Coordinates of C-alpha atoms in Angstrom, one line a residue:
X1 CA 0.0 0.0 0.0
X2 CA 1.7 3.3 -1.1
X3 CA 2.1 6.1 1.4
X4 CA 2.3 8.6 -1.5
X5 CA 0.7 8.3 -4.9
X6 CA 0.7 10.9 -7.7
X7 CA -1.3 10.2 -10.9
X8 CA -0.9 12.2 -14.1
X9 CA -0.1 15.4 -12.3
X10 CA -0.2 18.4 -14.6
X11 CA 1.2 21.8 -13.6
X12 CA 0.5 24.9 -15.7
X13 CA 1.9 28.3 -14.9
X14 CA 0.9 31.5 -16.8
X15 CA -0.5 29.3 -19.6
X16 CA 2.7 27.3 -20.0
X17 CA 2.9 23.6 -19.3
X18 CA 5.7 23.1 -16.7
X19 CA 4.9 19.4 -15.9
X20 CA 2.8 16.8 -17.7
X21 CA 1.9 13.2 -16.8
X22 CA 3.7 13.2 -13.5
X23 CA 3.0 9.8 -11.8
X24 CA 4.9 8.2 -8.9
X25 CA 4.3 5.8 -6.1
X26 CA 6.3 5.5 -2.8
X27 CA 6.0 2.7 -0.3
X28 CA 6.7 3.2 3.4
X29 CA 10.5 3.2 3.9
X30 CA 11.3 3.3 0.2
X31 CA 14.2 5.5 -1.0
X32 CA 13.4 6.9 -4.5
X33 CA 15.5 9.0 -6.9
X34 CA 14.0 11.2 -9.5
X35 CA 16.2 11.9 -12.5
X36 CA 15.8 13.8 -15.8
X37 CA 17.3 16.7 -17.8
X38 CA 17.2 20.2 -16.4
X39 CA 14.0 22.0 -17.2
X40 CA 11.8 18.9 -17.4
X41 CA 10.0 19.8 -14.2
X42 CA 11.6 17.8 -11.4
X43 CA 11.6 20.6 -8.8
X44 CA 8.1 21.6 -9.9
X45 CA 7.0 18.0 -9.3
X46 CA 8.5 18.0 -5.8
X47 CA 6.7 21.3 -4.9
X48 CA 3.4 19.9 -6.3
X49 CA 3.7 16.8 -4.1
X50 CA 4.4 19.1 -1.1
X51 CA 1.4 21.3 -1.9
X52 CA 3.7 24.4 -2.4
X53 CA 2.2 25.0 -5.9
X54 CA -1.3 24.1 -7.1
X55 CA -1.8 21.3 -9.6
X56 CA -3.8 21.9 -12.8
X57 CA -4.8 18.3 -13.2
X58 CA -4.3 14.8 -11.9
X59 CA -4.7 13.2 -8.5
X60 CA -2.5 13.3 -5.5
X61 CA -2.8 11.0 -2.4
X62 CA -0.5 11.3 0.6
X63 CA -0.6 9.8 4.0
X64 CA 1.9 12.3 5.3
X65 CA 0.7 15.4 7.2
X66 CA 2.8 18.6 6.8
X67 CA 4.4 17.8 10.2
X68 CA 5.6 14.4 8.9
X69 CA 7.9 15.7 6.1
X70 CA 11.1 17.7 5.9
X71 CA 12.2 19.4 2.7
X72 CA 15.6 20.5 1.5
X73 CA 15.4 23.0 -1.3
X74 CA 18.1 23.9 -3.9
X75 CA 17.6 27.6 -3.0
X76 CA 16.4 27.9 0.6
X77 CA 14.5 31.0 1.6
X78 CA 15.8 33.1 4.5
X79 CA 15.5 36.7 5.5
X80 CA 18.7 38.7 4.9
X81 CA 19.2 39.2 8.7
X82 CA 18.2 35.6 9.7
X83 CA 21.2 33.9 11.4
X84 CA 22.3 30.3 10.9
X85 CA 21.0 29.4 14.4
X86 CA 17.6 31.1 13.7
X87 CA 17.3 29.3 10.3
X88 CA 17.7 25.9 12.0
X89 CA 15.5 26.8 14.9
X90 CA 12.7 27.8 12.6
X91 CA 12.1 24.1 12.0
X92 CA 10.3 23.9 15.4
X93 CA 7.9 26.9 15.1
X94 CA 6.3 26.6 18.6
X95 CA 9.6 26.5 20.4
X96 CA 11.0 29.2 18.1
X97 CA 8.0 31.5 18.8
X98 CA 8.4 31.0 22.6
X99 CA 12.1 31.7 22.5
X100 CA 11.5 35.0 20.6
X101 CA 8.8 35.9 23.1
X102 CA 11.2 35.2 26.0
X103 CA 13.9 37.4 24.4
X104 CA 11.5 40.3 23.9
X105 CA 10.0 40.0 27.4
X106 CA 13.4 39.7 28.9
X107 CA 14.5 43.1 27.4
X108 CA 11.2 44.7 28.5
X109 CA 11.6 43.3 32.1
X110 CA 15.0 45.0 32.4
X111 CA 13.2 48.4 32.2
X112 CA 9.8 47.5 33.6
X113 CA 9.4 44.7 36.3
X114 CA 5.8 44.3 35.3
X115 CA 6.9 42.2 32.4
X116 CA 8.7 39.7 34.7
X117 CA 5.5 37.7 35.4
X118 CA 4.7 37.3 31.7
X119 CA 8.4 36.3 31.0
X120 CA 8.2 33.6 33.7
X121 CA 5.0 32.2 32.3
X122 CA 6.5 31.9 28.8
X123 CA 9.7 30.5 30.3
X124 CA 7.7 27.8 32.1
X125 CA 5.9 26.8 28.9
X126 CA 9.3 26.7 27.1
X127 CA 10.8 24.5 29.8
X128 CA 7.7 22.2 29.8
X129 CA 8.4 21.6 26.1
X130 CA 12.1 20.8 26.8
X131 CA 13.2 24.0 25.1
X132 CA 16.7 24.0 26.5
X133 CA 17.2 20.4 25.4
X134 CA 16.0 21.5 22.0
X135 CA 18.6 24.4 21.9
X136 CA 21.3 21.8 22.8
X137 CA 20.1 19.6 19.9
X138 CA 20.3 22.5 17.5
X139 CA 23.9 23.2 18.5
X140 CA 24.8 19.5 18.4
X141 CA 23.3 19.1 14.9
X142 CA 25.2 22.1 13.6
X143 CA 28.5 20.8 15.1
X144 CA 27.9 17.3 13.6
X145 CA 27.5 18.9 10.2
X146 CA 30.8 20.8 10.6
X147 CA 29.4 24.3 11.0
X148 CA 31.8 26.1 13.3
X149 CA 30.4 27.9 16.3
X150 CA 31.6 31.3 15.0
X151 CA 29.1 30.8 12.1
X152 CA 26.0 30.3 14.2
X153 CA 25.2 33.9 14.7
X154 CA 26.2 35.0 11.1
X155 CA 23.5 35.7 8.5
X156 CA 22.5 32.5 6.7
X157 CA 22.6 34.4 3.4
X158 CA 26.3 35.0 3.7
X159 CA 27.3 31.3 3.8
X160 CA 28.8 29.5 0.9
X161 CA 26.7 27.0 -1.1
X162 CA 28.2 24.0 0.7
X163 CA 27.7 25.6 4.1
X164 CA 24.0 26.3 3.3
X165 CA 23.5 22.7 2.3
X166 CA 25.0 21.5 5.5
X167 CA 22.9 23.9 7.6
X168 CA 19.8 22.6 5.8
X169 CA 20.8 19.0 6.6
X170 CA 21.3 20.0 10.3
X171 CA 17.8 21.4 10.3
X172 CA 16.3 18.3 8.7
X173 CA 17.9 16.1 11.3
X174 CA 16.1 18.0 14.1
X175 CA 12.6 17.5 12.7
X176 CA 12.7 13.7 13.0
X177 CA 10.3 13.5 10.0
X178 CA 9.0 10.3 8.5
X179 CA 9.3 11.6 4.9
X180 CA 12.3 13.4 3.6
X181 CA 12.5 15.3 0.3
X182 CA 15.8 16.4 -1.1
X183 CA 16.4 18.6 -4.2
X184 CA 20.1 18.2 -5.3
X185 CA 21.4 17.4 -1.8
X186 CA 25.1 16.8 -3.0
X187 CA 25.5 20.2 -4.7
X188 CA 28.5 22.0 -3.3
X189 CA 29.2 19.3 -0.7
X190 CA 32.7 17.9 -0.2
X191 CA 33.4 14.2 -0.6
X192 CA 33.4 13.6 3.2
X193 CA 30.0 15.1 3.7
X194 CA 28.6 13.3 0.6
X195 CA 29.8 10.0 2.1
X196 CA 28.3 10.9 5.5
X197 CA 24.9 11.9 3.9
X198 CA 24.8 8.6 1.9
X199 CA 25.3 6.6 5.1
X200 CA 22.8 8.7 7.0
X201 CA 20.1 8.2 4.3
X202 CA 20.9 4.4 4.1
X203 CA 20.3 4.1 7.9
X204 CA 17.2 6.3 7.8
X205 CA 14.0 4.1 8.3
X206 CA 11.6 6.6 6.8
X207 CA 10.6 7.4 3.2
X208 CA 12.9 9.4 1.0
X209 CA 12.3 11.2 -2.4
X210 CA 15.4 12.9 -3.9
X211 CA 16.3 14.7 -7.1
X212 CA 19.9 14.2 -7.9
X213 CA 22.4 14.2 -10.9
X214 CA 25.1 12.5 -8.8
X215 CA 25.0 9.0 -10.3
X216 CA 27.3 7.3 -7.7
X217 CA 25.2 8.9 -4.9
X218 CA 22.0 7.5 -6.5
X219 CA 23.6 4.1 -6.7
X220 CA 24.4 4.3 -3.0
X221 CA 21.0 5.3 -1.6
X222 CA 18.2 4.6 -4.1
X223 CA 15.9 1.5 -4.0
X224 CA 14.0 2.8 -7.0
X225 CA 14.7 5.3 -9.8
X226 CA 12.1 7.3 -11.8
X227 CA 13.0 9.1 -15.0
X228 CA 11.1 12.3 -15.9
X229 CA 10.8 13.0 -19.6
X230 CA 8.6 15.1 -21.8
X231 CA 6.2 12.2 -22.2
X232 CA 5.9 11.4 -18.5
X233 CA 7.7 9.3 -15.9
X234 CA 9.1 5.7 -16.1
X235 CA 9.9 3.6 -13.1
X236 CA 13.1 1.4 -12.7
X237 CA 14.1 -0.8 -9.8
X238 CA 17.4 0.0 -8.2
X239 CA 19.9 2.8 -8.6
X240 CA 21.5 4.4 -11.6
X241 CA 23.5 1.4 -12.8
X242 CA 20.3 -0.7 -12.7
X243 CA 18.5 2.1 -14.5
X244 CA 21.1 2.0 -17.3
X245 CA 20.9 -1.8 -17.6
X246 CA 17.0 -1.7 -17.8
X247 CA 17.2 1.2 -20.4
X248 CA 19.4 -0.9 -22.6
X249 CA 17.0 -3.9 -22.4
X250 CA 14.2 -1.5 -23.3
X251 CA 16.2 -0.2 -26.3
X252 CA 16.9 -3.7 -27.5
X253 CA 13.3 -4.8 -27.0
X254 CA 12.1 -1.7 -28.9
X255 CA 14.6 -2.3 -31.7
X256 CA 13.4 -5.9 -32.0
X257 CA 9.8 -4.8 -32.0
X258 CA 10.5 -2.2 -34.6
X259 CA 12.3 -4.6 -36.9
X260 CA 9.5 -7.2 -36.5
X261 CA 6.9 -4.5 -37.2
X262 CA 8.7 -3.3 -40.3
X263 CA 9.0 -6.8 -41.6
X264 CA 5.2 -7.3 -41.0
X265 CA 4.5 -4.0 -42.7
X266 CA 6.6 -5.0 -45.7
X267 CA 4.7 -8.3 -46.0
X268 CA 1.3 -6.6 -45.8
X269 CA 2.2 -4.0 -48.4
X270 CA 3.4 -6.8 -50.8
X271 CA 0.3 -8.9 -50.1
X272 CA -2.0 -6.0 -50.8
X273 CA -0.2 -5.3 -54.0
X274 CA -0.4 -8.9 -55.1
X275 CA -4.1 -9.3 -54.2
X276 CA -4.9 -6.0 -56.0
X277 CA -3.1 -7.3 -59.1
X278 CA -5.0 -10.6 -59.0
X279 CA -8.3 -8.7 -58.4
X280 CA -7.8 -6.5 -61.4
X281 CA -7.0 -9.4 -63.6
X282 CA -10.0 -11.4 -62.4
X283 CA -12.2 -8.4 -62.6
X284 CA -11.2 -7.6 -66.1
X285 CA -11.8 -11.2 -67.2
X286 CA -15.1 -11.5 -65.3
X287 CA -18.5 -11.4 -67.1
X288 CA -22.0 -12.7 -66.7
X289 CA -20.9 -15.6 -68.8
X290 CA -17.9 -16.3 -66.5
X291 CA -19.2 -16.2 -62.9
X292 CA -16.2 -18.2 -61.7
X293 CA -13.8 -15.3 -62.7
X294 CA -16.2 -12.8 -60.9
X295 CA -16.1 -15.0 -57.8
X296 CA -12.2 -15.0 -57.9
X297 CA -12.2 -11.2 -58.2
X298 CA -14.5 -10.8 -55.2
X299 CA -12.4 -13.2 -53.2
X300 CA -9.2 -11.3 -54.0
X301 CA -10.9 -8.0 -53.2
X302 CA -11.9 -9.4 -49.7
X303 CA -8.3 -10.5 -49.2
X304 CA -6.6 -7.2 -50.0
X305 CA -9.3 -5.3 -48.0
X306 CA -8.5 -7.5 -45.0
X307 CA -4.8 -6.8 -45.5
X308 CA -5.4 -3.1 -45.8
X309 CA -7.4 -3.2 -42.5
X310 CA -4.4 -5.1 -40.9
X311 CA -2.0 -2.5 -42.2
X312 CA -4.2 0.3 -40.9
X313 CA -4.2 -1.3 -37.4
X314 CA -0.4 -1.7 -37.6
X315 CA 0.1 1.9 -38.5
X316 CA -2.3 3.1 -35.7
X317 CA -0.2 1.2 -33.1
X318 CA 3.1 1.6 -34.8
X319 CA 6.3 1.3 -32.8
X320 CA 8.5 4.3 -33.4
X321 CA 12.0 3.7 -34.6
X322 CA 14.4 4.0 -31.6
X323 CA 16.2 7.3 -31.9
X324 CA 20.0 7.1 -32.1
X325 CA 21.4 9.6 -29.7
X326 CA 23.4 12.2 -31.6
X327 CA 27.1 11.8 -30.9
X328 CA 29.8 14.3 -30.7
X329 CA 31.3 14.8 -34.2
X330 CA 34.1 17.3 -34.2
X331 CA 37.2 17.2 -36.4
X332 CA 40.5 18.4 -34.8
X333 CA 43.8 19.2 -36.4
X334 CA 45.9 16.1 -35.8
X335 CA 49.1 18.1 -36.3
X336 CA 48.1 20.7 -33.7
X337 CA 50.7 19.4 -31.3
X338 CA 53.9 17.9 -32.7
X339 CA 55.6 16.6 -29.5
X340 CA 54.4 13.8 -27.2
X341 CA 55.5 15.7 -24.1
X342 CA 53.5 18.7 -23.2
X343 CA 54.4 19.6 -19.6
X344 CA 57.0 18.3 -17.0
X345 CA 57.2 18.8 -13.3
X346 CA 60.8 18.3 -12.3
X347 CA 61.5 18.0 -8.5
X348 CA 58.9 20.7 -7.6
X349 CA 58.4 22.1 -4.1
X350 CA 55.6 24.5 -3.1
X351 CA 54.2 25.8 0.1
X352 CA 52.5 28.8 1.7
X353 CA 51.8 30.1 5.2
X354 CA 54.4 27.9 6.6
X355 CA 52.8 24.7 5.2
X356 CA 54.6 22.5 2.7
X357 CA 52.0 21.4 0.2
X358 CA 54.3 19.6 -2.3
X359 CA 57.8 18.4 -1.9
X360 CA 60.1 17.0 -4.6
X361 CA 57.2 16.0 -7.0
X362 CA 58.0 15.0 -10.6
X363 CA 55.7 13.8 -13.4
X364 CA 54.9 14.3 -17.1
X365 CA 51.7 15.2 -19.0
X366 CA 51.8 13.9 -22.5
X367 CA 49.5 14.3 -25.5
X368 CA 46.4 12.1 -25.1
X369 CA 46.7 11.9 -21.3
X370 CA 43.6 12.1 -19.2
X371 CA 45.0 12.9 -15.8
X372 CA 42.7 12.6 -12.8
X373 CA 43.7 14.4 -9.6
X374 CA 42.2 12.8 -6.5
X375 CA 42.3 13.9 -2.8
X376 CA 40.2 15.2 0.0
X377 CA 39.5 18.9 0.5
X378 CA 42.6 20.8 1.5
X379 CA 45.0 18.2 0.0
X380 CA 46.3 20.6 -2.6
X381 CA 44.2 19.7 -5.8
X382 CA 43.5 23.4 -6.7
X383 CA 47.1 24.3 -5.8
X384 CA 48.4 21.7 -8.3
X385 CA 46.1 23.1 -11.0
X386 CA 47.3 26.6 -10.4
X387 CA 50.9 25.4 -10.8
X388 CA 50.0 23.6 -14.0
X389 CA 48.3 26.7 -15.6
X390 CA 51.1 29.0 -14.3
X391 CA 49.1 31.1 -11.9
X392 CA 51.7 30.4 -9.2
X393 CA 55.3 29.4 -9.5
X394 CA 57.2 26.6 -7.5
X395 CA 59.4 27.5 -4.6
X396 CA 62.0 25.0 -5.9
X397 CA 62.3 22.8 -9.0
X398 CA 61.2 23.6 -12.5
X399 CA 58.0 23.2 -14.5
X400 CA 58.8 22.8 -18.2
X401 CA 56.1 23.8 -20.7
X402 CA 56.4 23.0 -24.4
X403 CA 56.4 26.1 -26.6
X404 CA 53.3 24.8 -28.5
X405 CA 51.4 24.3 -25.2
X406 CA 48.1 26.2 -25.0
X407 CA 46.1 25.7 -21.8
X408 CA 42.4 26.1 -21.5
X409 CA 41.1 26.6 -17.9
X410 CA 37.4 25.8 -17.3
X411 CA 37.0 28.1 -14.3
X412 CA 38.5 31.1 -16.2
X413 CA 36.3 30.4 -19.2
X414 CA 33.2 30.2 -17.0
X415 CA 34.1 33.4 -15.1
X416 CA 34.6 35.4 -18.4
X417 CA 31.4 34.5 -20.2
X418 CA 30.1 37.7 -22.0
X419 CA 26.6 38.2 -20.4
X420 CA 25.2 40.3 -23.2
X421 CA 26.1 37.9 -26.0
X422 CA 23.9 35.1 -27.3
X423 CA 25.1 31.5 -27.1
X424 CA 25.6 31.2 -30.8
X425 CA 27.4 34.6 -31.2
X426 CA 29.8 33.7 -28.5
X427 CA 30.7 30.3 -30.0
X428 CA 31.1 31.9 -33.4
X429 CA 33.9 34.1 -32.0
X430 CA 36.1 31.0 -32.5
X431 CA 38.1 31.3 -35.7
X432 CA 37.1 29.1 -38.7
X433 CA 33.8 27.9 -37.3
X434 CA 30.7 28.2 -39.5
X435 CA 27.2 28.9 -38.2
X436 CA 26.1 25.4 -39.3
X437 CA 29.0 23.7 -37.5
X438 CA 28.4 25.8 -34.4
X439 CA 24.7 24.9 -34.3
X440 CA 25.5 21.2 -34.8
X441 CA 27.9 21.1 -31.9
X442 CA 25.6 23.1 -29.7
X443 CA 22.8 20.7 -30.5
X444 CA 25.1 17.9 -29.3
X445 CA 25.4 19.6 -26.0
X446 CA 21.6 20.0 -25.7
X447 CA 21.1 23.5 -27.1
X448 CA 18.7 22.7 -29.9
X449 CA 17.1 24.9 -32.5
X450 CA 16.1 28.4 -31.2
X451 CA 17.9 27.9 -27.8
X452 CA 21.2 29.0 -29.4
X453 CA 19.8 32.6 -29.6
X454 CA 19.3 32.9 -25.8
X455 CA 21.4 35.6 -24.2
X456 CA 24.0 34.2 -21.8
X457 CA 22.8 36.5 -19.0
X458 CA 19.4 34.6 -19.1
X459 CA 20.9 31.1 -18.7
X460 CA 20.9 28.9 -15.6
X461 CA 24.3 28.0 -14.0
X462 CA 24.1 24.6 -15.6
X463 CA 23.6 26.1 -19.0
X464 CA 26.4 28.6 -18.5
X465 CA 28.7 25.6 -17.6
X466 CA 27.7 23.9 -20.9
X467 CA 28.5 27.0 -22.9
X468 CA 31.9 27.5 -21.2
X469 CA 32.8 23.8 -21.8
X470 CA 31.8 24.0 -25.5
X471 CA 33.8 27.2 -26.1
X472 CA 36.8 25.7 -24.3
X473 CA 36.5 22.4 -26.1
X474 CA 36.5 24.0 -29.5
X475 CA 39.2 26.5 -28.7
X476 CA 42.8 26.2 -29.8
X477 CA 43.8 24.8 -26.3
X478 CA 45.6 21.5 -26.4
X479 CA 45.5 21.0 -22.6
X480 CA 42.2 21.3 -20.8
X481 CA 42.3 21.9 -17.1
X482 CA 39.0 21.2 -15.5
X483 CA 38.1 21.7 -11.8
X484 CA 34.8 20.0 -11.0
X485 CA 33.3 20.7 -14.5
X486 CA 30.1 18.7 -13.9
X487 CA 28.9 20.7 -10.9
X488 CA 25.4 22.1 -11.8
X489 CA 25.1 19.7 -14.8
X490 CA 22.3 17.1 -15.3
X491 CA 23.1 13.5 -16.1
X492 CA 22.6 13.8 -19.9
X493 CA 25.1 16.7 -20.0
X494 CA 27.6 14.8 -17.8
X495 CA 27.5 11.9 -20.3
X496 CA 28.0 14.3 -23.2
X497 CA 31.1 15.7 -21.4
X498 CA 32.4 12.2 -20.8
X499 CA 32.0 11.4 -24.5
X500 CA 33.7 14.7 -25.5
X501 CA 36.7 14.2 -23.3
X502 CA 37.3 10.6 -24.6
X503 CA 37.4 12.0 -28.1
X504 CA 39.6 15.0 -27.4
X505 CA 43.1 14.7 -29.0
X506 CA 44.9 16.9 -26.6
X507 CA 45.5 16.2 -22.9
X508 CA 43.1 16.7 -20.0
X509 CA 43.7 17.4 -16.3
X510 CA 40.6 16.7 -14.3
X511 CA 39.6 17.3 -10.6
X512 CA 36.3 15.6 -9.9
X513 CA 34.5 13.5 -7.3
X514 CA 32.1 12.1 -10.0
X515 CA 32.9 8.4 -10.0
X516 CA 31.3 7.7 -13.3
X517 CA 33.3 10.5 -15.0
X518 CA 36.6 9.3 -13.5
X519 CA 35.8 5.7 -14.5
X520 CA 35.0 6.6 -18.1
X521 CA 37.7 9.1 -18.9
X522 CA 40.8 8.9 -16.7
X523 CA 44.0 7.2 -18.1
X524 CA 46.5 8.5 -15.5
X525 CA 46.0 9.2 -11.7
X526 CA 47.6 11.6 -9.3
X527 CA 46.5 10.8 -5.7
X528 CA 47.0 13.3 -3.0
X529 CA 45.8 11.0 -0.2
X530 CA 48.6 10.6 2.3
X531 CA 51.1 12.5 0.1
X532 CA 51.8 12.6 -3.7
X533 CA 51.4 9.4 -5.7
X534 CA 51.5 9.2 -9.5
X535 CA 50.0 6.1 -11.2
X536 CA 50.4 5.5 -15.0
X537 CA 47.1 3.7 -15.5
X538 CA 43.3 4.2 -15.5
X539 CA 41.2 5.0 -12.5
X540 CA 39.9 1.4 -12.4
X541 CA 43.4 0.0 -12.6
X542 CA 44.5 2.4 -9.8
X543 CA 41.8 1.0 -7.5
X544 CA 42.7 -2.6 -8.5
X545 CA 46.4 -2.3 -8.1
X546 CA 46.0 -0.6 -4.7
X547 CA 44.0 -3.7 -3.5
X548 CA 46.3 -6.3 -5.1
X549 CA 49.5 -4.8 -3.7
X550 CA 48.0 -4.5 -0.2
X551 CA 48.2 -0.7 -0.2
X552 CA 44.8 -0.7 1.6
X553 CA 45.4 -3.3 4.4
X554 CA 46.7 -0.8 7.0
X555 CA 43.9 1.7 6.1
X556 CA 41.3 -1.0 6.5
X557 CA 42.7 -1.8 9.9
X558 CA 42.6 1.9 10.8
X559 CA 39.0 2.1 9.5
X560 CA 37.9 -0.8 11.7
X561 CA 39.4 0.8 14.7
X562 CA 37.8 4.2 14.0
X563 CA 34.4 2.6 13.4
X564 CA 34.6 0.8 16.8
X565 CA 35.6 4.1 18.4
X566 CA 32.7 5.9 16.7
X567 CA 30.2 3.3 17.9
X568 CA 31.5 3.6 21.5
X569 CA 31.5 7.4 21.5
X570 CA 28.0 7.7 20.0
X571 CA 26.6 5.6 22.8
X572 CA 28.3 7.7 25.6
X573 CA 26.2 10.0 27.7
X574 CA 27.7 13.1 29.5
X575 CA 25.9 15.6 31.7
X576 CA 28.1 18.8 31.5
X577 CA 27.7 21.1 28.5
X578 CA 31.4 21.5 28.1
X579 CA 31.9 17.7 28.1
X580 CA 29.1 17.4 25.5
X581 CA 30.9 19.8 23.2
X582 CA 34.1 17.9 23.6
X583 CA 32.4 14.6 22.8
X584 CA 30.7 16.0 19.7
X585 CA 33.9 17.4 18.4
X586 CA 35.6 14.0 18.8
X587 CA 32.7 12.3 17.1
X588 CA 32.8 14.8 14.2
X589 CA 36.6 14.3 13.9
X590 CA 36.3 10.5 13.8
X591 CA 33.4 10.7 11.3
X592 CA 35.6 12.8 9.0
X593 CA 38.5 10.3 9.3
X594 CA 36.1 7.4 8.5
X595 CA 34.7 9.2 5.5
X596 CA 38.2 10.0 4.2
X597 CA 39.4 6.4 4.6
X598 CA 36.3 5.1 2.9
X599 CA 36.9 7.5 0.0
X600 CA 40.5 6.4 -0.3
X601 CA 39.5 2.8 -0.2
X602 CA 36.6 3.5 -2.6
X603 CA 34.5 1.2 -0.4
X604 CA 31.1 2.7 -1.3
X605 CA 31.7 2.2 -5.1

């Protein structure tokens, strides 16, 4: 028996269809992922389910009251002056209201003792509802999410995207809801917090509905995946890998049905033609003196009429030919880079603020390399990219760059997009590119038809990332440096980027925590976990060799020890507030160490 069921939900805003044929079912305790291209109405569907926007058609059945669900939006609403603590406390409106009343009455009582009695009355009500325990829970939740105490009284609006996401997660924890809805929960989060969130959701016993473009995250947490398209929603059991396998079976089945149908159609057309020919011959030969010929003519007419009716039925229920997805088709100048070696780090040292980031590192980047840079936040990934592009220079050692080397840096391209230009005009600033070629490549990256005339200033962040990547990809750069290029991108675009990078004839340096992207593209690895390690093989080979050579054995022992310590600490109870803070800090530290080791060991993948 479903706890939530939406049937053919239709949402229309200002005469424009935003969502059509939205249907979904959730069982109690089921964790469901909703995927689909940007602009298909995923967030609209979530808001319709929550009752935040009216539906124009369809049916919605929910066994959840408003108090049963917690919602994490992509763009949370908060007043400019609302602090982090106030934003979290707003999740419990009764206690939040009493606390505000206490603060106001306390100030009034300082000047007029007559307000003291009213203050004491509200205070008693606050205490009866365990208000002080609630305040402690708010602080504990913020600390567990890694929000430092000096941020609690800062305006929520001033936080970074990642910090806002963590604060929302802290707020959701407090509600103890039986239905959680997430809209892009992994956006802006570091690897450690994504691992923590996946584990938290996996241990959550309630019902979960989430929109995400993070394929590895979906694999970790989803029992069921729904795909939202222009024609409606399809259901698939399991996570993203299972979805892909089922989609391939669907495609093969559709292909077989189409071929069978076309063969049947061909047979019917031939039979109709044959029976018509026979009918005409018999009809021409028929006369009152030759009733046998007339009978043959009528028989053939009956046959071709039956075949025509069969053909009409087939056409009415015709299986459409499976559409071949348009691939990336770009020609590059094969002679654009004559030497195999593009860049060489020779015994490079670098540090700042008294901290040594790199010591005596050496490696090559050669034509055709796809170098993945792995490591936790703060390990030096961005610093390494800045050394590669020449924004900073080493303290010691030399970085050799080939004279023909031309570096394209994704972040710089994104930051310098001309807001007043249209997409097409900006791409056409590249030399030697015709309008037809530009429109073809833009269509490959999901900018079809009239979309190419959109001004850049009107685009979403995901669309701007697409434009920046296309411009960089088609530029004269022969080394692409990409720092988290798939942030803000939907799955369809991520897969286009993967295809493009595998076809690119130059070299690529890539920082990403997108497991699918790394698996598909990377041919060389630099790991910054526990120092600098260069591996001349693919991402999959790197994981395999680490296991085979026993690189992970000590880390697995460390992980087991930390998991035991974590279990023991979580079960501890302390009375003093100072001791509670110390315990929470220790729990947070161990949780971060566990997440880091799990990432290094690639356990969750």
